[in-house]
Amino acid sequence: MAGTGEPRDDSVVDNARNGLPGSFEALVRQYHAAIYRQILLVVNGDRAAADDVAQETWWRIAKGVKRFEGRSGFYAWACRIAHNEGKRWLGRNARKLRLVPEQATEQAPEEAHPAEQSEVNEQVRKVLAMMPQKFSAPLMLELWEDMPLREIAKALGVPEGTVKSRLFRAREKFRELWQQVTGEQGQ
Amino acid sequence: MNNNVENLIRNARPQAPSPDALLARLATRGMPAAVGAGYWLMRAAALIVLAAGAGVVAAMIARPTVGSPAAGTPAVAAIEVPAAADPLWQALEQQRQRIEALEADFAREQQLRAITRDEVRAHLDEREAAQRERHLDRHISHVRRHYARDMERKLEELEGRDLSPEALARAREILLQHGESAEELIRGSYNGRRGGQRDMHRMFATLARETEDRLARVTGDNNWKDVLGDSPEDWGPTSEFEDPADYENMLNWMRRSSRS
């Protein structure tokens, strides 16, 4: 999951659970990018915040992975941790963000990737962030991580049929929210 | 239309940084140290000293005395070696006594630890039970509020259809029972009943499917698939964290529901 189209090793989660040498690093390398992108949504694209939240998230994963027994899918489990850590970060920094909003917006273009500078892309990410995670997670795995259906099902710990129906409903939900946010119809 | 949505989302994919910096930062935070490592290190060091001493003694016994007319004969070695080896035997004896003292200290420390550990465990058990009750109360009250709103929405939708008052009343009853059953599953998970957390996912899914089937029969409508929350995540405590206790409550539920 390190990037689009890269091969994924199914045993990496099991190895980390069993504490094999080097397995945690392999786990980070495989899932970091996908989880980081989820975190970016939660912290409204603030990359400095995403770095902090990613660190906390992986620290919690490191401490909890031995107790994780794979019932819900590693990615789904990790995303819930990331989501909570992101919310916690927002809660802690709410006052700071209110006091210096212009600093946060000034820093963003310097660090942002060119693709992120587009206003449309920002709106897309905003809409994804508004969606329930049970819909946004499979959609992002499919379109951002290029994962096939079978791997999405494994990552989320749900049957393939459920992934299909969630992807269908996720697109509907996206269209509905997109219309609310932009006023555009039919995108 | 699907392509438009897909292209929009694909184009908005943000770049993620390399994990190297993250790994370096995680490494600086370190991992918990092994308990009792100091004792075993000291013990290993003492054993090495003992082994080294024994080696020296063995070498001296085996070495012939240079310049002596009867050097190398067993009779001479038997007379000369004990005198030369005396200080070494004394050193070895001292080391042995030190190891015994260390072992005695360690045994005493273990006894003290066992007493303290029992007290601490009792205190922690008590605190954990109280905390579990608090979490359960918060969780149940959130679920009740959330579910009541959700249920009323579903019933409003049903009222818009051409259903008899009896069917509506029956649907309300089924939804109420569903909420009560889900609440019971949550309580069971906190109290460690129903085989612990092993079957939580299966039980929530089964409950949802059964209720959906019942609703489909009562309303004569087959569009009840995947309408009800069917996983522990759907029945979790609030994710709107107003205070640290809310977050703690969520973490606790995640731990309960991810443990199989």
Coordinates of C-alpha atoms in Angstrom, one line a residue:
Chain A
M1 CA 0.0 0.0 0.0
A2 CA 3.0 2.2 -0.1
G3 CA 1.9 3.6 -3.4
T4 CA -0.4 2.9 -6.3
G5 CA -0.1 -0.4 -8.0
E6 CA 2.7 -1.7 -5.7
P7 CA 2.5 -5.3 -4.6
R8 CA 1.2 -5.8 -1.1
D9 CA 2.4 -8.4 1.3
D10 CA -0.5 -10.0 3.2
S11 CA 1.8 -11.5 5.8
V12 CA 3.2 -8.2 7.0
V13 CA 0.4 -7.7 9.6
D14 CA 0.8 -11.2 11.0
N15 CA 4.5 -10.8 11.2
A16 CA 4.1 -7.5 13.1
R17 CA 1.6 -9.2 15.5
N18 CA 4.1 -11.9 16.2
G19 CA 6.8 -9.4 16.8
L20 CA 9.2 -10.7 14.0
P21 CA 12.4 -8.5 13.6
G22 CA 11.9 -5.7 11.1
S23 CA 8.2 -6.5 10.7
F24 CA 6.9 -3.3 12.2
E25 CA 9.0 -1.2 9.8
A26 CA 7.6 -3.3 6.9
L27 CA 4.1 -2.6 8.2
V28 CA 4.8 1.1 8.4
R29 CA 6.2 1.1 4.8
Q30 CA 3.2 -0.8 3.5
Y31 CA 0.4 1.2 5.2
H32 CA 1.9 4.6 5.9
A33 CA 0.9 6.4 2.7
A34 CA -2.8 5.3 2.9
I35 CA -3.1 6.1 6.5
Y36 CA -1.4 9.4 6.1
R37 CA -3.9 10.4 3.4
Q38 CA -6.8 9.5 5.8
I39 CA -5.2 11.7 8.5
L40 CA -4.8 14.6 6.0
L41 CA -8.5 14.5 5.5
V42 CA -9.2 14.7 9.2
V43 CA -6.8 17.5 9.9
N44 CA -8.1 19.6 7.0
G45 CA -4.9 19.2 4.9
D46 CA -2.5 20.6 7.5
R47 CA 0.7 18.6 6.8
A48 CA 2.5 19.6 10.0
A49 CA -0.5 18.3 12.0
A50 CA -0.7 15.2 9.8
D51 CA 3.0 14.4 10.6
D52 CA 2.3 14.7 14.4
V53 CA -0.9 12.7 14.2
A54 CA 0.7 10.0 12.0
Q55 CA 3.5 9.7 14.6
E56 CA 0.9 9.3 17.5
T57 CA -1.1 6.9 15.4
W58 CA 1.8 4.6 14.6
W59 CA 2.9 4.8 18.2
R60 CA -0.5 3.5 19.3
I61 CA -0.4 0.9 16.6
A62 CA 3.0 -0.3 17.7
K63 CA 1.7 -0.6 21.3
G64 CA -1.5 -2.3 20.2
V65 CA -0.7 -4.5 17.2
K66 CA 0.1 -7.6 19.3
R67 CA -3.4 -7.4 20.7
F68 CA -5.0 -6.8 17.3
E69 CA -6.4 -10.1 16.1
G70 CA -7.5 -9.3 12.7
R71 CA -11.3 -9.4 13.1
S72 CA -11.9 -6.0 11.6
G73 CA -9.0 -5.7 9.1
F74 CA -5.8 -3.9 9.9
Y75 CA -6.4 -0.9 7.7
A76 CA -9.9 -0.3 9.2
W77 CA -8.5 -0.7 12.7
A78 CA -5.6 1.7 12.0
C79 CA -7.9 4.2 10.4
R80 CA -10.1 4.3 13.4
I81 CA -7.0 5.0 15.6
A82 CA -5.9 7.7 13.0
H83 CA -9.3 9.2 13.0
N84 CA -9.4 9.5 16.8
E85 CA -5.9 10.8 17.0
G86 CA -6.8 13.4 14.4
K87 CA -9.9 14.5 16.2
R88 CA -7.9 14.6 19.4
W89 CA -5.3 16.8 17.7
L90 CA -8.0 19.1 16.4
G91 CA -9.5 19.4 19.9
R92 CA -6.1 20.2 21.5
N93 CA -5.3 22.8 18.8
A94 CA -8.8 24.3 18.3
R95 CA -7.9 27.4 20.3
K96 CA -4.6 27.9 18.5
L97 CA -6.3 27.4 15.1
R98 CA -8.9 30.0 15.9
L99 CA -6.3 32.5 17.0
V100 CA -3.9 32.2 14.0
P101 CA -6.0 31.0 11.0
E102 CA -4.1 33.2 8.5
Q103 CA -0.7 31.5 9.5
A104 CA -2.1 28.1 8.8
T105 CA -3.4 29.1 5.3
E106 CA -0.2 31.0 4.5
Q107 CA 2.0 27.9 5.1
A108 CA -0.1 25.5 3.2
P109 CA 0.8 26.5 -0.4
E110 CA 4.6 26.3 0.3
E111 CA 4.4 22.7 1.4
A112 CA 1.6 21.5 -0.7
H113 CA 2.0 19.3 -3.8
P114 CA 0.9 21.1 -7.0
A115 CA -2.1 18.8 -7.3
E116 CA -3.3 20.0 -3.9
Q117 CA -3.3 23.6 -4.9
S118 CA -6.3 23.3 -7.1
E119 CA -9.5 24.5 -5.4
V120 CA -11.5 21.6 -6.9
N121 CA -9.1 19.1 -5.3
E122 CA -9.5 20.9 -1.9
Q123 CA -13.3 20.6 -2.3
V124 CA -13.1 16.9 -3.2
R125 CA -11.0 16.3 -0.1
K126 CA -13.5 18.3 2.0
V127 CA -16.3 16.2 0.7
L128 CA -14.4 13.0 1.4
A129 CA -13.8 14.2 4.9
M130 CA -17.5 14.8 5.4
M131 CA -18.4 11.2 4.4
P132 CA -18.7 8.5 7.1
Q133 CA -15.5 6.6 7.2
K134 CA -17.3 3.3 6.4
F135 CA -17.9 4.8 2.9
S136 CA -14.8 7.0 2.4
A137 CA -12.3 4.3 3.4
P138 CA -13.1 1.8 0.6
L139 CA -13.4 4.6 -1.9
M140 CA -10.0 6.0 -1.1
L141 CA -8.5 2.5 -1.1
E142 CA -9.9 1.9 -4.5
L143 CA -9.2 5.2 -6.2
W144 CA -6.1 6.5 -4.3
E145 CA -4.4 3.3 -3.5
D146 CA -5.5 1.3 -6.6
M147 CA -6.4 -1.7 -4.5
P148 CA -8.5 -4.4 -6.1
L149 CA -11.8 -5.4 -4.5
R150 CA -10.4 -8.5 -2.8
E151 CA -7.6 -6.5 -1.1
I152 CA -10.0 -3.8 0.0
A153 CA -12.1 -6.5 1.6
K154 CA -9.1 -7.9 3.4
A155 CA -7.9 -4.5 4.5
L156 CA -11.2 -3.6 5.9
G157 CA -12.1 -7.0 7.2
V158 CA -15.5 -7.2 5.5
P159 CA -16.8 -9.5 2.7
E160 CA -16.3 -8.5 -0.9
G161 CA -20.1 -8.1 -1.3
T162 CA -20.1 -5.5 1.5
V163 CA -17.2 -3.6 -0.2
K164 CA -19.2 -3.5 -3.5
S165 CA -22.3 -2.2 -1.8
R166 CA -20.3 0.4 0.2
L167 CA -18.5 1.6 -2.9
F168 CA -21.8 2.0 -4.6
R169 CA -23.3 3.9 -1.7
A170 CA -20.0 5.9 -1.3
R171 CA -20.3 7.2 -4.8
E172 CA -23.9 8.2 -4.2
K173 CA -23.0 9.9 -1.0
F174 CA -20.1 11.7 -2.7
R175 CA -22.4 13.0 -5.4
E176 CA -25.0 14.2 -2.8
L177 CA -22.4 16.0 -0.7
W178 CA -20.6 17.4 -3.7
Q179 CA -23.8 19.0 -4.8
Q180 CA -24.3 20.5 -1.3
V181 CA -20.8 21.9 -1.2
T182 CA -20.4 23.1 -4.7
G183 CA -24.0 23.5 -5.9
E184 CA -22.9 21.6 -9.1
Q185 CA -25.2 18.8 -10.3
G186 CA -24.2 15.6 -12.0
Q187 CA -20.5 15.5 -11.2
Chain B
M1 CA -21.2 10.2 -14.3
N2 CA -19.3 7.5 -12.4
N3 CA -16.2 8.4 -14.4
N4 CA -16.5 12.0 -13.4
V5 CA -16.7 11.2 -9.8
E6 CA -13.8 8.8 -10.1
N7 CA -11.6 11.3 -11.9
L8 CA -12.4 14.0 -9.5
I9 CA -11.4 11.8 -6.5
R10 CA -8.3 10.4 -8.3
N11 CA -7.0 13.9 -9.1
A12 CA -7.4 15.0 -5.5
R13 CA -5.1 12.3 -4.2
P14 CA -2.6 14.0 -1.9
Q15 CA 1.1 13.0 -1.9
A16 CA 2.2 11.2 1.2
P17 CA 5.8 11.7 2.6
S18 CA 8.3 8.9 2.7
P19 CA 8.0 6.8 5.9
D20 CA 11.7 7.2 6.7
A21 CA 11.3 10.4 8.8
L22 CA 8.3 8.8 10.7
L23 CA 10.3 5.6 11.4
A24 CA 13.2 7.7 12.7
R25 CA 11.0 9.7 15.0
L26 CA 9.3 6.5 16.3
A27 CA 12.8 5.0 16.9
T28 CA 13.7 8.0 19.1
R29 CA 10.7 7.2 21.3
G30 CA 12.1 3.8 22.1
M31 CA 10.4 0.7 23.5
P32 CA 9.8 -0.5 27.1
A33 CA 12.9 -2.1 28.7
A34 CA 12.9 -5.7 29.8
V35 CA 12.0 -6.2 33.5
G36 CA 14.8 -7.6 35.7
A37 CA 17.5 -7.2 33.0
G38 CA 19.9 -5.6 35.4
Y39 CA 19.9 -8.6 37.7
W40 CA 20.6 -11.0 34.9
L41 CA 23.3 -8.9 33.5
M42 CA 25.1 -8.8 36.9
R43 CA 24.6 -12.5 37.2
A44 CA 26.1 -13.2 33.8
A45 CA 29.1 -10.9 34.5
A46 CA 29.8 -12.7 37.8
L47 CA 29.6 -16.1 36.0
I48 CA 32.1 -14.9 33.4
V49 CA 34.5 -13.9 36.2
L50 CA 34.0 -17.3 37.8
A51 CA 34.6 -19.1 34.6
A52 CA 37.7 -17.0 33.8
G53 CA 39.1 -17.7 37.3
A54 CA 38.5 -21.5 36.9
G55 CA 40.3 -21.4 33.6
V56 CA 43.4 -19.7 35.1
V57 CA 43.5 -22.3 37.9
A58 CA 43.2 -25.1 35.4
A59 CA 46.0 -23.7 33.3
M60 CA 48.3 -23.3 36.3
I61 CA 47.7 -26.9 37.4
A62 CA 48.5 -28.2 33.9
R63 CA 51.7 -26.0 33.5
P64 CA 55.1 -27.6 34.5
T65 CA 57.3 -25.5 36.8
V66 CA 60.3 -24.1 34.8
G67 CA 63.8 -24.8 36.2
S68 CA 62.9 -27.5 38.7
P69 CA 64.7 -30.8 38.4
A70 CA 61.5 -32.7 38.5
A71 CA 59.4 -30.2 36.6
G72 CA 56.3 -31.7 35.1
T73 CA 56.1 -34.7 37.5
P74 CA 52.8 -35.2 39.3
A75 CA 54.5 -35.3 42.7
V76 CA 56.1 -31.8 42.3
A77 CA 52.8 -30.4 40.9
A78 CA 50.9 -31.7 43.8
I79 CA 53.2 -29.8 46.2
E80 CA 53.7 -26.5 44.3
V81 CA 50.3 -25.8 42.7
P82 CA 48.1 -25.5 45.8
A83 CA 50.4 -22.7 47.1
A84 CA 50.2 -20.8 43.9
A85 CA 46.5 -21.3 43.4
D86 CA 45.4 -20.3 47.0
P87 CA 44.7 -16.6 46.1
L88 CA 42.7 -17.7 43.1
W89 CA 40.6 -20.1 45.1
Q90 CA 40.0 -17.3 47.6
A91 CA 39.0 -15.0 44.8
L92 CA 36.6 -17.7 43.4
E93 CA 35.2 -18.2 46.9
Q94 CA 34.5 -14.5 47.2
Q95 CA 32.8 -14.4 43.8
R96 CA 30.7 -17.4 44.8
Q97 CA 29.6 -15.6 48.0
R98 CA 28.8 -12.5 46.1
I99 CA 26.6 -14.5 43.7
E100 CA 24.8 -16.1 46.7
A101 CA 24.3 -12.7 48.2
L102 CA 22.9 -11.4 44.9
E103 CA 20.5 -14.4 44.7
A104 CA 19.4 -13.8 48.2
D105 CA 18.7 -10.1 47.5
F106 CA 16.9 -11.0 44.4
A107 CA 14.7 -13.5 46.2
R108 CA 13.8 -11.0 48.9
E109 CA 13.1 -8.4 46.2
Q110 CA 10.8 -10.8 44.4
Q111 CA 8.9 -11.5 47.6
L112 CA 8.4 -7.8 48.2
R113 CA 7.4 -7.3 44.7
A114 CA 4.8 -10.1 44.9
I115 CA 3.2 -8.4 47.9
T116 CA 3.2 -5.0 46.3
R117 CA 2.0 -6.5 43.0
D118 CA -1.0 -8.1 44.7
E119 CA -2.0 -4.8 46.4
V120 CA -1.5 -2.9 43.2
R121 CA -3.5 -5.5 41.2
A122 CA -6.4 -5.3 43.7
H123 CA -6.4 -1.5 43.5
L124 CA -6.3 -1.6 39.7
D125 CA -9.1 -4.1 39.5
E126 CA -11.2 -1.9 41.7
R127 CA -10.4 1.2 39.6
E128 CA -11.0 -0.7 36.3
A129 CA -14.4 -1.9 37.5
A130 CA -15.5 1.7 38.3
Q131 CA -14.1 2.9 35.0
R132 CA -15.9 0.2 33.2
E133 CA -19.2 1.3 34.8
R134 CA -18.6 4.9 33.8
H135 CA -17.7 3.9 30.2
L136 CA -20.8 1.7 30.0
D137 CA -23.1 4.5 31.3
R138 CA -21.7 7.0 28.8
H139 CA -21.8 4.6 26.0
I140 CA -25.4 3.4 26.6
S141 CA -26.7 7.0 27.0
H142 CA -25.1 8.0 23.7
V143 CA -26.4 4.9 21.9
R144 CA -29.9 5.5 23.3
R145 CA -29.9 9.2 22.1
H146 CA -28.5 8.3 18.7
Y147 CA -30.7 5.3 18.2
A148 CA -33.9 7.1 19.3
R149 CA -33.2 9.8 16.6
D150 CA -32.4 7.2 14.0
M151 CA -35.5 5.2 14.8
E152 CA -37.8 8.1 14.6
R153 CA -36.4 9.0 11.2
K154 CA -37.0 5.5 9.9
L155 CA -40.5 5.6 11.3
E156 CA -41.2 9.0 9.7
E157 CA -40.1 7.5 6.4
L158 CA -42.5 4.6 7.0
E159 CA -45.4 6.9 7.8
G160 CA -45.0 8.4 4.3
R161 CA -45.8 5.0 2.8
D162 CA -49.2 3.3 2.5
L163 CA -49.0 1.1 5.7
S164 CA -51.7 0.1 8.1
P165 CA -51.5 1.6 11.6
E166 CA -51.0 -2.0 12.9
A167 CA -48.0 -2.5 10.6
L168 CA -46.5 0.9 11.7
A169 CA -47.0 0.0 15.4
R170 CA -45.4 -3.4 14.8
A171 CA -42.4 -1.8 13.0
R172 CA -42.0 0.6 15.9
E173 CA -42.1 -2.3 18.3
I174 CA -39.5 -4.3 16.2
L175 CA -37.1 -1.2 16.1
L176 CA -37.5 -0.7 19.8
Q177 CA -36.7 -4.4 20.4
H178 CA -33.7 -4.0 18.1
G179 CA -32.3 -1.1 20.2
E180 CA -32.8 -3.1 23.4
S181 CA -31.1 -6.1 22.0
A182 CA -28.1 -4.0 20.7
E183 CA -27.9 -2.4 24.2
E184 CA -27.8 -5.9 25.7
L185 CA -24.9 -6.9 23.4
I186 CA -23.0 -3.8 24.5
R187 CA -23.6 -4.5 28.1
G188 CA -22.5 -8.1 27.6
S189 CA -19.3 -7.0 26.0
Y190 CA -18.5 -4.7 29.0
N191 CA -19.3 -7.4 31.5
G192 CA -17.4 -10.1 29.7
R193 CA -20.5 -12.2 29.0
R194 CA -21.4 -14.0 25.8
G195 CA -17.9 -15.4 25.3
G196 CA -16.2 -12.1 25.7
Q197 CA -15.6 -10.1 22.6
R198 CA -15.0 -13.1 20.3
D199 CA -18.3 -12.9 18.6
M200 CA -19.2 -9.3 18.8
H201 CA -19.0 -8.6 15.1
R202 CA -21.0 -11.7 14.2
M203 CA -23.7 -10.9 16.9
F204 CA -24.2 -7.3 15.7
A205 CA -24.4 -8.5 12.1
T206 CA -26.9 -11.3 13.0
L207 CA -29.0 -9.0 15.0
A208 CA -29.2 -6.4 12.1
R209 CA -30.0 -9.0 9.5
E210 CA -32.8 -10.6 11.7
T211 CA -34.4 -7.3 12.4
E212 CA -34.2 -6.3 8.8
D213 CA -35.9 -9.5 7.8
R214 CA -38.6 -8.9 10.4
L215 CA -39.2 -5.4 9.2
A216 CA -39.3 -6.6 5.6
R217 CA -42.0 -9.0 6.5
V218 CA -44.1 -6.5 8.5
T219 CA -43.8 -3.7 5.9
G220 CA -43.9 -5.9 2.8
D221 CA -40.8 -4.0 1.6
N222 CA -37.6 -5.8 0.6
N223 CA -35.4 -2.7 0.7
W224 CA -34.3 -3.2 4.3
K225 CA -30.9 -4.7 3.4
D226 CA -27.9 -3.0 5.2
V227 CA -30.1 -0.3 6.7
L228 CA -29.4 -1.1 10.3
G229 CA -26.0 -0.7 11.9
D230 CA -24.4 -4.1 11.8
S231 CA -20.9 -3.7 13.3
P232 CA -19.4 -2.7 16.7
E233 CA -18.3 0.6 15.0
D234 CA -22.0 1.4 14.3
W235 CA -22.8 0.9 17.9
G236 CA -19.8 2.7 19.4
P237 CA -19.7 5.5 21.9
T238 CA -19.7 9.1 20.6
S239 CA -16.9 10.1 18.3
E240 CA -17.6 13.8 19.0
F241 CA -15.0 14.1 21.6
E242 CA -16.0 16.8 24.1
D243 CA -13.6 15.8 26.8
P244 CA -10.8 13.3 27.3
A245 CA -13.3 10.8 28.8
D246 CA -15.1 10.6 25.4
Y247 CA -11.9 9.7 23.7
E248 CA -10.9 7.2 26.4
N249 CA -14.4 5.7 26.0
M250 CA -13.9 5.3 22.3
L251 CA -10.4 3.8 22.6
N252 CA -11.8 1.4 25.2
W253 CA -14.6 0.3 22.8
M254 CA -12.1 -0.1 20.0
R255 CA -10.1 -2.3 22.2
R256 CA -13.1 -4.4 23.2
S257 CA -14.4 -4.7 19.6
S258 CA -11.0 -5.4 18.0
R259 CA -10.1 -8.1 20.4
S260 CA -11.5 -11.4 19.1

